Amino acid sequence: MHSSFSIKVTAAVLMSASTNKQSKTLSNLTRQRRPKTAYSLFLYLSLLATLPVISRADSQLLIQIEHPWLRAVPDAMDMTAAYMILKNTGSTPAELVGGSTSIADSVAPMITTKEGQGLKQMLGMKAVDSLNIPARGTLVLEPNGNHLMVMGLKEHPKEGARVDFTIKIEPGHQEIHLQIPVSKTPVK
Amino acid sequence: MNLTSRETSTSQTAAGKSSSSNWWLLTAAIPILAAIAISIPIAFKQEAQKGFFGTRMFPLKSAYDFKLNGSNSEEVRLDQLHGKVALFIFGFTHCANVCPTSLTNLAAVYQALTPKEQKQVQFIFISVDPKRDTPKMLEQYVTSFDPRFMGLTGRKPVIDEVVQAYGASYEMVRGTTDLPNDYSVNHSAYAYLVNPSGMWELLYDNEKLADVQQMVSDIRKVLRESSLH
């Protein structure tokens, strides 16, 4: 089951990514070594190409974003937060490293911290380099938890508006472009 | 001498007999006593908890009468709200996640009350960041969640006293740059409910504030009980 899926993905990517660096390198290699028959050339190429292309295919194609929303905030605030569910349907882990939007200066992944016990317990937030999206797993960004902090607001879009938002994923410097709804409460 | 020794030996035999029969009694009694010992505090706690959703203070504490500044820098005292349910949280407006979440939840709770009940309830946001949160800014911030919410702050020593009186804490955490305003604030994220008699009665962690029905039911119960007295 799994291997047939991988081969399909590989084939699809080989066909669509004929201009990428990897296939150029591969054709140079094969020219130097001069394999005897067309059949062995094909096998050799597929073998060489399979592993790196699968990981590229996973990281390029297999992150899905669900229920994104940006918190509507009063004009007095110069920051807000974006929430969403990131689903990784691939077999390699990915990292959410940040994002960008035209309505703010910067976007950064944050975690919520808890320190101390009982009444003295304090909640805080802390910037992190990235948030992990496990292979075949999900990363949930939600109120009171992990989130994308949006800093230096230049506009204050109101409830019901939509704003352009770009999510940055590694590896592969991927960018996912979204139009996310602005809301005071979670968008289901 | 003789008599004494005989008496002693008799009493020893008696003691031996009774201890062996007591042993069975004790074996039977231990689980029963243990059950009672465990259930008494539970029963007490349930009695103290009175079926509230929030954690009930037991015994109730007289709520510390804070004196902070409102939107026009006027002094606002907790005692002025005597006769109302006052519910407050600590926070700061440069808080992108936890504070707006709590205030959004509290707005839903407040808006689920009847207009008559709303007049008997005051929700308050106390900023622990007076350096950045001016009374005017605070007013604009809190009223965007609900126009009837109150934003209060004060000088640092005054705020520290309030924070301490409710067992809370906060600390400033530097950001990545050296800019003077680049800092975040870690703070207690509980909500404190003071009943109409001025007693601090209930405590909620921030996750509980999302349960609108339970919160409304607690507030109604506090209002009902105060009207009986």
XYZ file of C-alpha atoms in Angstrom:
417
model
C 0.000 0.000 0.000
C 2.532 2.490 1.207
C 5.198 1.728 -1.398
C 2.750 2.052 -4.279
C 1.701 5.436 -2.926
C 5.337 6.550 -2.729
C 6.008 5.505 -6.303
C 2.978 7.419 -7.529
C 4.085 10.517 -5.654
C 7.612 10.132 -7.021
C 6.361 9.759 -10.548
C 4.110 12.770 -10.254
C 6.916 14.909 -8.898
C 9.417 13.648 -11.486
C 7.036 14.681 -14.229
C 6.135 18.051 -12.782
C 9.588 19.017 -11.547
C 11.575 18.488 -14.725
C 13.276 21.850 -14.351
C 14.502 21.493 -10.799
C 18.154 21.213 -9.852
C 17.959 17.610 -8.850
C 16.906 16.254 -12.222
C 19.631 18.320 -13.940
C 22.269 16.775 -11.696
C 20.868 13.345 -12.377
C 20.991 13.681 -16.143
C 24.618 14.875 -15.939
C 25.475 11.855 -13.851
C 23.873 9.406 -16.212
C 25.578 10.945 -19.252
C 29.000 10.381 -17.655
C 28.374 6.779 -16.701
C 26.761 5.631 -20.003
C 24.529 2.717 -18.886
C 24.159 -0.136 -21.422
C 20.445 -0.304 -22.016
C 17.515 2.058 -21.792
C 15.932 -0.261 -19.225
C 18.867 -0.162 -16.804
C 19.110 3.593 -17.286
C 15.478 3.878 -16.226
C 16.001 1.651 -13.144
C 19.152 3.504 -12.151
C 17.416 6.854 -12.459
C 14.391 5.765 -10.451
C 16.533 4.313 -7.690
C 18.654 7.432 -7.398
C 15.684 9.718 -7.605
C 13.308 7.931 -5.227
C 14.569 8.904 -1.762
C 15.306 12.616 -2.108
C 12.224 13.224 -4.218
C 9.872 11.549 -1.743
C 11.010 13.808 1.075
C 10.699 16.841 -1.168
C 7.277 15.742 -2.270
C 6.179 15.292 1.337
C 7.360 18.653 2.485
C 6.070 20.480 -0.562
C 2.666 19.044 -0.961
C 1.359 17.632 2.245
C 0.598 20.378 4.802
C -3.078 21.234 5.073
C -4.431 24.241 6.951
C -7.827 24.041 8.637
C -9.986 26.600 10.470
C -7.587 29.535 10.281
C -8.637 32.811 11.935
C -7.101 36.062 13.054
C -8.295 37.602 16.308
C -10.102 40.919 15.829
C -8.559 43.343 18.317
C -9.303 46.888 19.462
C -7.435 49.770 17.827
C -5.557 50.281 21.091
C -3.624 47.057 20.508
C -0.610 46.868 18.248
C -0.629 43.079 18.127
C -2.900 40.116 17.692
C -2.696 36.366 17.146
C -3.513 33.906 14.361
C -4.865 30.439 15.069
C -5.320 27.355 12.880
C -4.831 23.618 12.652
C -1.883 22.428 10.543
C -2.175 18.846 9.329
C 0.874 17.027 8.055
C -0.267 14.139 5.861
C 3.318 13.363 4.878
C 5.738 10.894 6.415
C 8.386 13.463 7.361
C 8.048 15.975 10.203
C 7.760 19.666 9.321
C 8.317 22.911 11.218
C 6.179 26.037 11.285
C 8.838 28.768 11.290
C 6.726 31.904 10.916
C 4.687 33.832 8.450
C 3.871 37.253 7.118
C 0.910 39.502 6.387
C 0.522 42.879 4.742
C -1.312 44.271 7.809
C 1.588 43.833 10.259
C 5.372 44.122 10.589
C 6.081 40.553 11.653
C 4.637 37.158 12.493
C 6.303 34.772 14.945
C 5.519 31.379 16.465
C 4.862 31.524 20.211
C 4.180 29.075 22.988
C 2.220 29.686 26.204
C 4.263 29.063 29.339
C 3.055 28.091 32.809
C 5.234 28.786 35.822
C 4.593 28.151 39.495
C 1.817 26.423 41.362
C -1.672 27.239 42.615
C -2.659 30.895 42.977
C 0.877 32.014 42.172
C 0.876 30.264 38.821
C 1.691 32.667 36.002
C 0.920 32.327 32.328
C 3.216 33.895 29.805
C 4.243 33.658 26.229
C 7.580 32.865 24.727
C 8.883 33.227 21.181
C 10.239 30.026 19.678
C 12.193 29.434 16.465
C 9.631 26.957 15.222
C 6.718 24.719 16.149
C 6.832 21.057 15.158
C 4.213 19.467 12.906
C 4.816 15.737 13.402
C 4.733 13.330 10.468
C 1.108 12.247 9.953
C 0.222 14.501 12.863
C -1.230 17.918 13.610
C -0.131 21.161 15.175
C -2.978 23.040 16.856
C -2.710 26.804 17.272
C -5.473 27.888 19.663
C -6.456 30.520 22.237
C -4.482 30.088 25.500
C -2.034 27.783 23.684
C 0.452 27.842 20.826
C -0.168 30.644 18.368
C 1.295 32.850 15.662
C 1.772 36.281 17.169
C 1.176 39.121 14.725
C 3.204 42.161 15.783
C 3.268 45.781 14.721
C -0.281 46.040 13.376
C -0.628 48.660 10.626
C -4.360 48.075 10.230
C -7.084 46.792 12.530
C -9.360 44.666 10.354
C -12.775 44.151 11.875
C -14.802 41.023 12.433
C -15.881 39.490 9.118
C -12.945 40.883 7.089
C -10.379 38.619 5.410
C -6.659 39.291 5.312
C -3.861 37.825 3.254
C -1.591 35.656 5.327
C 1.463 33.593 4.428
C 2.585 30.599 6.481
C 6.238 29.559 6.291
C 7.116 25.882 6.609
C 10.475 24.091 6.693
C 12.128 22.103 5.247
C 12.009 23.347 1.685
C 11.243 27.057 2.350
C 7.592 26.401 1.627
C 5.045 29.190 1.703
C 1.335 28.637 1.999
C -0.795 31.611 1.016
C -4.144 32.064 2.717
C -6.990 34.536 3.036
C -7.874 34.234 6.681
C -11.090 35.444 8.307
C -10.967 37.998 11.107
C -13.080 37.086 14.123
C -13.474 37.731 17.840
C -14.221 34.079 18.534
C -12.850 30.804 17.136
C -13.877 30.024 13.546
C -14.994 26.403 13.245
C 4.764 -8.972 97.758
C 3.169 -12.270 96.877
C -0.232 -10.804 96.498
C 1.033 -8.096 94.282
C 2.814 -10.488 91.994
C -0.291 -12.689 91.681
C -2.394 -9.698 90.891
C 0.084 -8.670 88.306
C 0.078 -12.060 86.657
C -3.743 -12.148 86.625
C -3.966 -8.779 85.038
C -1.386 -9.849 82.469
C -3.513 -12.855 81.463
C -6.579 -10.648 81.197
C -4.719 -8.194 79.085
C -3.480 -11.006 76.840
C -7.007 -12.353 76.289
C -8.581 -9.009 75.584
C -5.808 -7.964 73.173
C -6.321 -11.090 71.050
C -10.075 -10.481 70.800
C -9.496 -6.770 70.190
C -7.216 -7.675 67.322
C -10.195 -8.862 65.271
C -12.191 -5.817 66.207
C -9.295 -3.602 65.165
C -8.843 -5.408 61.849
C -12.500 -4.835 61.098
C -12.378 -1.251 62.359
C -9.351 -0.096 60.373
C -11.066 0.016 56.958
C -14.190 1.557 58.500
C -12.176 4.235 60.294
C -10.158 4.863 57.158
C -13.342 5.281 55.118
C -14.694 7.752 57.669
C -11.382 9.604 57.808
C -11.378 9.979 54.028
C -15.042 10.871 53.659
C -15.089 13.592 56.330
C -12.789 15.967 54.427
C -14.618 15.140 51.176
C -17.965 15.888 52.780
C -16.526 19.106 54.216
C -15.124 20.085 50.876
C -18.443 19.420 49.150
C -20.201 21.466 51.799
C -17.617 24.238 51.386
C -17.819 24.009 47.595
C -21.667 24.305 47.711
C -21.958 23.002 44.157
C -20.198 26.007 42.629
C -18.277 25.641 39.354
C -15.542 28.010 40.554
C -13.271 27.021 43.438
C -14.936 28.347 46.570
C -12.856 30.087 49.229
C -13.283 28.371 52.571
C -13.654 30.198 54.817
C -14.706 33.172 52.686
C -12.213 36.016 52.856
C -13.013 39.661 53.136
C -11.991 41.008 49.703
C -9.093 43.454 49.806
C -10.526 46.898 49.083
C -8.316 48.104 46.249
C -8.094 51.747 45.200
C -7.145 52.011 41.535
C -7.665 54.484 38.698
C -10.432 54.384 36.123
C -10.556 55.724 32.564
C -10.523 59.386 33.671
C -7.848 58.653 36.266
C -10.576 58.915 38.919
C -10.175 56.683 41.950
C -12.243 53.510 41.888
C -12.558 51.457 45.062
C -13.785 47.889 45.231
C -16.045 48.915 48.140
C -17.979 51.200 45.773
C -19.235 48.028 44.125
C -20.711 46.784 47.393
C -24.084 45.198 46.604
C -22.832 43.964 43.223
C -20.941 40.891 42.124
C -17.446 42.045 41.106
C -15.345 39.757 38.943
C -11.829 40.801 37.983
C -8.737 39.496 36.207
C -5.147 40.751 36.010
C -3.503 41.330 32.639
C -1.977 43.859 30.244
C -3.119 45.137 26.869
C 0.022 44.038 24.965
C -1.100 40.486 25.591
C -1.923 38.818 22.288
C -3.311 35.512 23.453
C -4.387 34.851 27.058
C -5.956 38.236 28.002
C -8.084 38.679 24.861
C -9.212 35.060 25.216
C -10.295 35.608 28.839
C -12.005 38.923 28.020
C -13.818 37.422 25.019
C -15.061 34.585 27.232
C -16.100 37.023 29.967
C -17.977 39.134 27.417
C -19.946 36.037 26.392
C -20.716 35.347 30.075
C -21.796 38.927 30.746
C -23.952 39.056 27.622
C -25.687 35.813 28.642
C -27.006 37.507 31.826
C -30.375 39.280 31.826
C -30.291 43.117 31.756
C -31.447 43.095 35.392
C -28.617 40.780 36.396
C -26.081 42.800 34.394
C -26.868 45.834 36.570
C -25.838 43.785 39.598
C -22.563 42.578 38.092
C -19.322 44.422 37.266
C -16.471 42.830 35.304
C -13.063 44.469 35.739
C -9.710 44.160 33.955
C -6.773 45.279 36.114
C -3.619 46.129 34.155
C -0.348 45.259 35.888
C 1.506 47.239 33.191
C 0.816 50.930 34.019
C 3.966 51.960 32.151
C 2.351 51.186 28.812
C -1.348 50.992 29.691
C -2.668 54.497 30.242
C -6.199 54.735 31.689
C -7.499 56.020 28.321
C -5.929 53.148 26.382
C -7.200 50.675 28.912
C -10.709 52.067 28.562
C -10.629 51.692 24.779
C -9.235 48.178 25.150
C -11.704 46.734 27.661
C -14.808 48.405 26.246
C -14.112 46.830 22.859
C -14.917 43.479 24.468
C -18.026 44.864 26.164
C -18.896 48.560 26.612
C -19.800 47.910 30.256
C -16.445 46.422 31.252
C -14.174 48.477 33.489
C -10.423 48.855 33.052
C -8.368 49.833 36.096
C -4.721 50.412 36.829
C -2.558 52.428 39.214
C 0.967 53.163 40.334
C 3.196 50.109 40.578
C 3.309 49.930 44.422
C -0.501 50.152 44.551
C -0.868 47.402 41.955
C 1.671 45.247 43.782
C -0.431 45.475 46.948
C -3.569 44.370 45.099
C -1.740 41.525 43.410
C -0.306 40.375 46.721
C -3.641 40.641 48.544
C -5.177 38.143 46.133
C -2.180 35.798 46.206
C -1.399 36.544 42.572
C 1.910 37.310 40.893
C 3.387 38.848 37.747
C 6.793 39.529 36.265
C 8.161 41.503 33.343
C 10.092 39.486 30.776
C 12.488 41.269 28.416
C 11.982 40.883 24.666
C 14.691 40.221 22.114
C 15.705 43.872 21.663
C 17.006 46.495 24.098
C 14.099 48.836 23.374
C 12.593 50.039 26.673
C 9.077 48.954 25.709
C 10.099 45.562 24.371
C 8.901 43.343 27.175
C 6.123 40.918 27.885
C 4.380 40.235 31.205
C 3.871 36.818 32.732
C 0.931 37.004 35.102
C -1.623 35.017 37.090
C -4.557 34.294 34.812
C -7.264 33.610 37.401
C -10.582 35.391 37.746
C -11.608 36.491 41.255
C -15.284 36.770 42.155
C -16.274 39.047 45.030
C -19.838 38.622 46.245
C -22.249 41.529 46.965
C -21.271 41.451 50.672
C -17.659 42.198 49.744
C -16.380 38.683 50.392
C -13.974 37.013 47.970
C -16.005 33.888 47.301
C -14.866 32.177 44.099
C -11.768 31.625 41.995
C -11.600 30.524 38.340
C -8.626 29.486 36.262
C -8.653 30.979 32.773
C -9.792 27.764 31.079
C -12.994 27.744 33.154
C -14.048 31.145 31.814
C -14.873 29.507 28.478
C -17.775 27.592 30.044
C -20.410 30.304 29.701
C -23.328 28.297 31.137
C -21.502 27.240 34.289
C -20.165 30.776 34.832
C -23.648 32.269 34.438
C -25.074 29.665 36.804
C -22.437 30.552 39.464
C -23.157 34.290 39.176
C -26.931 33.680 39.471
C -26.343 31.513 42.523
C -24.231 34.211 44.216
C -26.882 36.851 43.425
C -29.663 34.584 44.710
C -27.862 33.813 47.957
C -27.086 37.464 48.629
C -30.754 38.398 48.124
C -31.741 35.841 50.790
C -29.571 37.448 53.466
